[in-house]
mmCIF file of C-alpha atoms in Angstrom:
data_model
loop_
_atom_site.group_PDB
_atom_site.id
_atom_site.type_symbol
_atom_site.label_atom_id
_atom_site.label_comp_id
_atom_site.label_asym_id
_atom_site.label_seq_id
_atom_site.Cartn_x
_atom_site.Cartn_y
_atom_site.Cartn_z
ATOM 1 C CA UNK A 1 -8.185 -59.169 37.140
ATOM 2 C CA UNK A 2 -10.445 -57.687 34.476
ATOM 3 C CA UNK A 3 -9.806 -54.008 33.751
ATOM 4 C CA UNK A 4 -12.332 -51.505 32.355
ATOM 5 C CA UNK A 5 -12.213 -50.075 28.843
ATOM 6 C CA UNK A 6 -13.412 -46.722 30.195
ATOM 7 C CA UNK A 7 -11.648 -45.484 33.351
ATOM 8 C CA UNK A 8 -14.514 -43.181 34.311
ATOM 9 C CA UNK A 9 -17.594 -45.299 33.498
ATOM 10 C CA UNK A 10 -19.068 -47.301 36.374
ATOM 11 C CA UNK A 11 -21.057 -50.453 35.817
ATOM 12 C CA UNK A 12 -23.819 -51.870 38.031
ATOM 13 C CA UNK A 13 -26.578 -54.374 37.408
ATOM 14 C CA UNK A 14 -27.697 -57.982 37.629
ATOM 15 C CA UNK A 15 -25.595 -60.702 36.014
ATOM 16 C CA UNK A 16 -26.562 -62.686 32.956
ATOM 17 C CA UNK A 17 -24.078 -65.568 32.944
ATOM 18 C CA UNK A 18 -22.441 -67.398 30.035
ATOM 19 C CA UNK A 19 -20.079 -70.378 30.049
ATOM 20 C CA UNK A 20 -17.555 -71.214 27.303
ATOM 21 C CA UNK A 21 -15.737 -74.288 26.102
ATOM 22 C CA UNK A 22 -12.476 -74.232 24.185
ATOM 23 C CA UNK A 23 -11.246 -76.470 21.401
ATOM 24 C CA UNK A 24 -7.825 -78.077 21.859
ATOM 25 C CA UNK A 25 -6.963 -77.100 18.278
ATOM 26 C CA UNK A 26 -8.522 -74.847 15.662
ATOM 27 C CA UNK A 27 -11.803 -76.248 14.318
ATOM 28 C CA UNK A 28 -12.560 -75.271 10.740
ATOM 29 C CA UNK A 29 -16.020 -75.118 9.245
ATOM 30 C CA UNK A 30 -19.223 -73.338 10.018
ATOM 31 C CA UNK A 31 -19.905 -71.926 13.446
ATOM 32 C CA UNK A 32 -22.834 -73.127 15.507
ATOM 33 C CA UNK A 33 -24.837 -69.887 15.723
ATOM 34 C CA UNK A 34 -27.399 -70.987 18.321
ATOM 35 C CA UNK A 35 -25.010 -70.937 21.293
ATOM 36 C CA UNK A 36 -23.959 -67.410 20.406
ATOM 37 C CA UNK A 37 -27.519 -66.192 19.758
ATOM 38 C CA UNK A 38 -28.752 -67.666 23.050
ATOM 39 C CA UNK A 39 -26.644 -65.106 24.939
ATOM 40 C CA UNK A 40 -28.779 -62.277 23.597
ATOM 41 C CA UNK A 41 -32.041 -64.166 24.178
ATOM 42 C CA UNK A 42 -31.483 -63.891 27.954
ATOM 43 C CA UNK A 43 -30.335 -60.253 28.024
ATOM 44 C CA UNK A 44 -32.695 -57.672 29.479
ATOM 45 C CA UNK A 45 -32.711 -53.982 30.400
ATOM 46 C CA UNK A 46 -29.940 -53.110 32.837
ATOM 47 C CA UNK A 47 -28.222 -56.507 32.849
ATOM 48 C CA UNK A 48 -24.497 -57.155 32.632
ATOM 49 C CA UNK A 49 -23.281 -60.099 30.563
ATOM 50 C CA UNK A 50 -20.676 -62.077 32.526
ATOM 51 C CA UNK A 51 -18.645 -64.590 30.485
ATOM 52 C CA UNK A 52 -16.510 -67.307 32.079
ATOM 53 C CA UNK A 53 -13.482 -68.006 29.885
ATOM 54 C CA UNK A 54 -11.292 -69.755 32.431
ATOM 55 C CA UNK A 55 -8.839 -66.884 32.039
ATOM 56 C CA UNK A 56 -7.963 -67.910 28.497
ATOM 57 C CA UNK A 57 -6.705 -65.221 26.147
ATOM 58 C CA UNK A 58 -5.951 -67.235 23.011
ATOM 59 C CA UNK A 59 -9.082 -65.811 21.399
ATOM 60 C CA UNK A 60 -11.517 -63.008 22.100
ATOM 61 C CA UNK A 61 -14.820 -64.068 23.630
ATOM 62 C CA UNK A 62 -16.277 -60.599 23.249
ATOM 63 C CA UNK A 63 -16.105 -57.787 20.733
ATOM 64 C CA UNK A 64 -17.922 -54.914 19.122
ATOM 65 C CA UNK A 65 -20.649 -56.904 17.383
ATOM 66 C CA UNK A 66 -21.503 -58.734 20.604
ATOM 67 C CA UNK A 67 -21.464 -55.437 22.495
ATOM 68 C CA UNK A 68 -23.933 -53.959 20.019
ATOM 69 C CA UNK A 69 -26.155 -57.062 20.127
ATOM 70 C CA UNK A 70 -26.170 -57.038 23.945
ATOM 71 C CA UNK A 71 -26.871 -53.276 24.032
ATOM 72 C CA UNK A 72 -29.733 -53.819 21.598
ATOM 73 C CA UNK A 73 -31.293 -56.230 24.095
ATOM 74 C CA UNK A 74 -30.831 -53.822 27.028
ATOM 75 C CA UNK A 75 -27.482 -54.884 28.516
ATOM 76 C CA UNK A 76 -25.322 -52.078 29.926
ATOM 77 C CA UNK A 77 -21.963 -53.842 29.866
ATOM 78 C CA UNK A 78 -19.961 -57.055 29.939
ATOM 79 C CA UNK A 79 -17.402 -58.635 32.239
ATOM 80 C CA UNK A 80 -15.116 -61.510 31.305
ATOM 81 C CA UNK A 81 -11.921 -63.065 32.596
ATOM 82 C CA UNK A 82 -10.448 -63.310 29.125
ATOM 83 C CA UNK A 83 -9.597 -61.252 26.071
ATOM 84 C CA UNK A 84 -11.709 -59.006 23.868
ATOM 85 C CA UNK A 85 -11.282 -57.529 20.396
ATOM 86 C CA UNK A 86 -12.560 -54.657 18.255
ATOM 87 C CA UNK A 87 -11.854 -52.140 21.014
ATOM 88 C CA UNK A 88 -11.882 -49.046 18.748
ATOM 89 C CA UNK A 89 -15.342 -50.071 17.503
ATOM 90 C CA UNK A 90 -16.577 -50.647 21.082
ATOM 91 C CA UNK A 91 -15.446 -47.090 21.835
ATOM 92 C CA UNK A 92 -17.783 -45.882 19.070
ATOM 93 C CA UNK A 93 -20.871 -47.239 20.871
ATOM 94 C CA UNK A 94 -22.866 -44.411 22.428
ATOM 95 C CA UNK A 95 -23.639 -44.145 25.241
ATOM 96 C CA UNK A 96 -20.524 -46.070 26.306
ATOM 97 C CA UNK A 97 -20.861 -49.833 26.642
ATOM 98 C CA UNK A 98 -18.458 -50.644 29.482
ATOM 99 C CA UNK A 99 -16.481 -53.867 29.111
ATOM 100 C CA UNK A 100 -14.134 -55.363 31.680
ATOM 101 C CA UNK A 101 -11.548 -57.810 30.293
ATOM 102 C CA UNK A 102 -8.065 -59.133 31.034
ATOM 103 C CA UNK A 103 -6.588 -58.195 27.665
ATOM 104 C CA UNK A 104 -6.992 -57.675 23.939
ATOM 105 C CA UNK A 105 -6.336 -59.976 20.996
ATOM 106 C CA UNK A 106 -7.049 -59.836 17.265
ATOM 107 C CA UNK A 107 -7.995 -63.566 17.259
ATOM 108 C CA UNK A 108 -11.736 -64.079 17.124
ATOM 109 C CA UNK A 109 -13.525 -66.963 18.780
ATOM 110 C CA UNK A 110 -14.603 -68.802 15.615
ATOM 111 C CA UNK A 111 -12.992 -72.233 15.508
ATOM 112 C CA UNK A 112 -11.337 -71.692 18.893
ATOM 113 C CA UNK A 113 -14.124 -71.389 21.459
ATOM 114 C CA UNK A 114 -17.855 -71.892 21.664
ATOM 115 C CA UNK A 115 -20.355 -70.392 24.026
ATOM 116 C CA UNK A 116 -22.003 -72.872 26.334
ATOM 117 C CA UNK A 117 -24.876 -72.525 28.721
ATOM 118 C CA UNK A 118 -26.485 -69.298 29.813
ATOM 119 C CA UNK A 119 -27.978 -68.391 33.160
ATOM 120 C CA UNK A 120 -26.040 -70.957 35.203
ATOM 121 C CA UNK A 121 -23.554 -70.549 38.036
ATOM 122 C CA UNK A 122 -20.066 -69.817 36.676
ATOM 123 C CA UNK A 123 -16.654 -68.832 38.014
ATOM 124 C CA UNK A 124 -15.056 -65.679 36.608
ATOM 125 C CA UNK A 125 -11.620 -64.651 37.810
ATOM 126 C CA UNK A 126 -11.958 -67.026 40.751
ATOM 127 C CA UNK A 127 -15.314 -65.538 41.836
ATOM 128 C CA UNK A 128 -18.573 -67.469 41.751
ATOM 129 C CA UNK A 129 -21.290 -65.611 39.825
ATOM 130 C CA UNK A 130 -24.928 -66.674 39.634
ATOM 131 C CA UNK A 131 -27.652 -65.251 37.404
ATOM 132 C CA UNK A 132 -29.092 -62.164 39.084
ATOM 133 C CA UNK A 133 -26.111 -61.509 41.368
ATOM 134 C CA UNK A 134 -25.276 -57.821 41.403
ATOM 135 C CA UNK A 135 -22.131 -56.848 39.494
ATOM 136 C CA UNK A 136 -20.437 -53.546 40.280
ATOM 137 C CA UNK A 137 -17.368 -52.301 38.444
ATOM 138 C CA UNK A 138 -15.329 -49.136 38.358
ATOM 139 C CA UNK A 139 -11.723 -48.230 37.652
ATOM 140 C CA UNK A 140 -10.577 -50.217 40.724
ATOM 141 C CA UNK A 141 -12.118 -53.476 39.495
ATOM 142 C CA UNK A 142 -15.239 -55.619 39.724
ATOM 143 C CA UNK A 143 -17.139 -57.007 42.706
ATOM 144 C CA UNK A 144 -20.012 -59.467 42.701
ATOM 145 C CA UNK A 145 -22.673 -59.221 45.389
ATOM 146 C CA UNK A 146 -24.866 -62.298 45.935
ATOM 147 C CA UNK A 147 -28.426 -61.234 45.195
ATOM 148 C CA UNK A 148 -29.773 -62.444 48.550
ATOM 149 C CA UNK A 149 -27.605 -59.948 50.493
ATOM 150 C CA UNK A 150 -27.472 -57.145 47.914
ATOM 151 C CA UNK A 151 -29.726 -54.729 49.827
ATOM 152 C CA UNK A 152 -27.710 -54.938 53.031
ATOM 153 C CA UNK A 153 -24.376 -54.685 51.176
ATOM 154 C CA UNK A 154 -25.534 -51.621 49.236
ATOM 155 C CA UNK A 155 -26.811 -49.961 52.441
ATOM 156 C CA UNK A 156 -23.467 -50.631 54.184
ATOM 157 C CA UNK A 157 -21.539 -49.275 51.167
ATOM 158 C CA UNK A 158 -23.646 -46.107 51.073
ATOM 159 C CA UNK A 159 -23.043 -45.587 54.814
ATOM 160 C CA UNK A 160 -19.300 -46.050 54.293
ATOM 161 C CA UNK A 161 -19.277 -43.512 51.446
ATOM 162 C CA UNK A 162 -21.081 -40.956 53.658
ATOM 163 C CA UNK A 163 -18.616 -41.461 56.525
ATOM 164 C CA UNK A 164 -15.566 -41.356 54.235
ATOM 165 C CA UNK A 165 -16.823 -38.173 52.548
ATOM 166 C CA UNK A 166 -17.276 -36.457 55.915
ATOM 167 C CA UNK A 167 -13.844 -37.709 57.026
ATOM 168 C CA UNK A 168 -12.218 -36.452 53.818
ATOM 169 C CA UNK A 169 -13.681 -32.987 54.284
ATOM 170 C CA UNK A 170 -12.594 -32.913 57.944
ATOM 171 C CA UNK A 171 -8.956 -33.755 57.239
ATOM 172 C CA UNK A 172 -8.862 -31.355 54.285
ATOM 173 C CA UNK A 173 -9.904 -28.635 56.717
ATOM 174 C CA UNK A 174 -6.907 -29.630 58.852
ATOM 175 C CA UNK A 175 -8.807 -31.404 61.607
ATOM 176 C CA UNK A 176 -6.849 -33.901 63.670
ATOM 177 C CA UNK A 177 -6.493 -37.199 61.818
ATOM 178 C CA UNK A 178 -6.838 -39.424 64.891
ATOM 179 C CA UNK A 179 -9.922 -37.594 66.169
ATOM 180 C CA UNK A 180 -11.493 -37.681 62.705
ATOM 181 C CA UNK A 181 -10.883 -41.423 62.416
ATOM 182 C CA UNK A 182 -12.636 -41.926 65.740
ATOM 183 C CA UNK A 183 -15.486 -39.560 64.881
ATOM 184 C CA UNK A 184 -16.248 -40.993 61.438
ATOM 185 C CA UNK A 185 -15.201 -44.631 62.086
ATOM 186 C CA UNK A 186 -13.432 -44.933 58.752
ATOM 187 C CA UNK A 187 -10.460 -47.105 59.592
#
């Protein structure tokens, strides 16, 4: 499961999706820049770049330069089911650019992986993600909400937060646990 770089920075926004393809062995020579540049062509204010790596960690599919390029086009973060690099430099980006990844590696993507199509349905960490689906991430992890049910899911989540907050206050005051569960319908 991808973990956040910043434990206290939440991430929420619509997905911009990116596929990858991996070489079976290192490929020397010049990199094809267009596939990489096309990622930033589809970024927009408030989006989250979601990169499908198939869980591979042999090379980083995201780093500080990509974070800065995405931020420059309005993205607020990135989520991938693979490794990233340049973490200390990502930490220098202000305000924080939240990245969720499964690990770190010093190996860059050049000669190891190329970026494929953008704005297509992908699978990241076993979860289907489509362009425009709502991505939410915090210290606990990442969820993807299909865009067609996003309003109802957000309304239900807000209701749950209100009930859990009232329940929390009640039990902190020493109110009966069972009665509070029944009253606030939290469990």
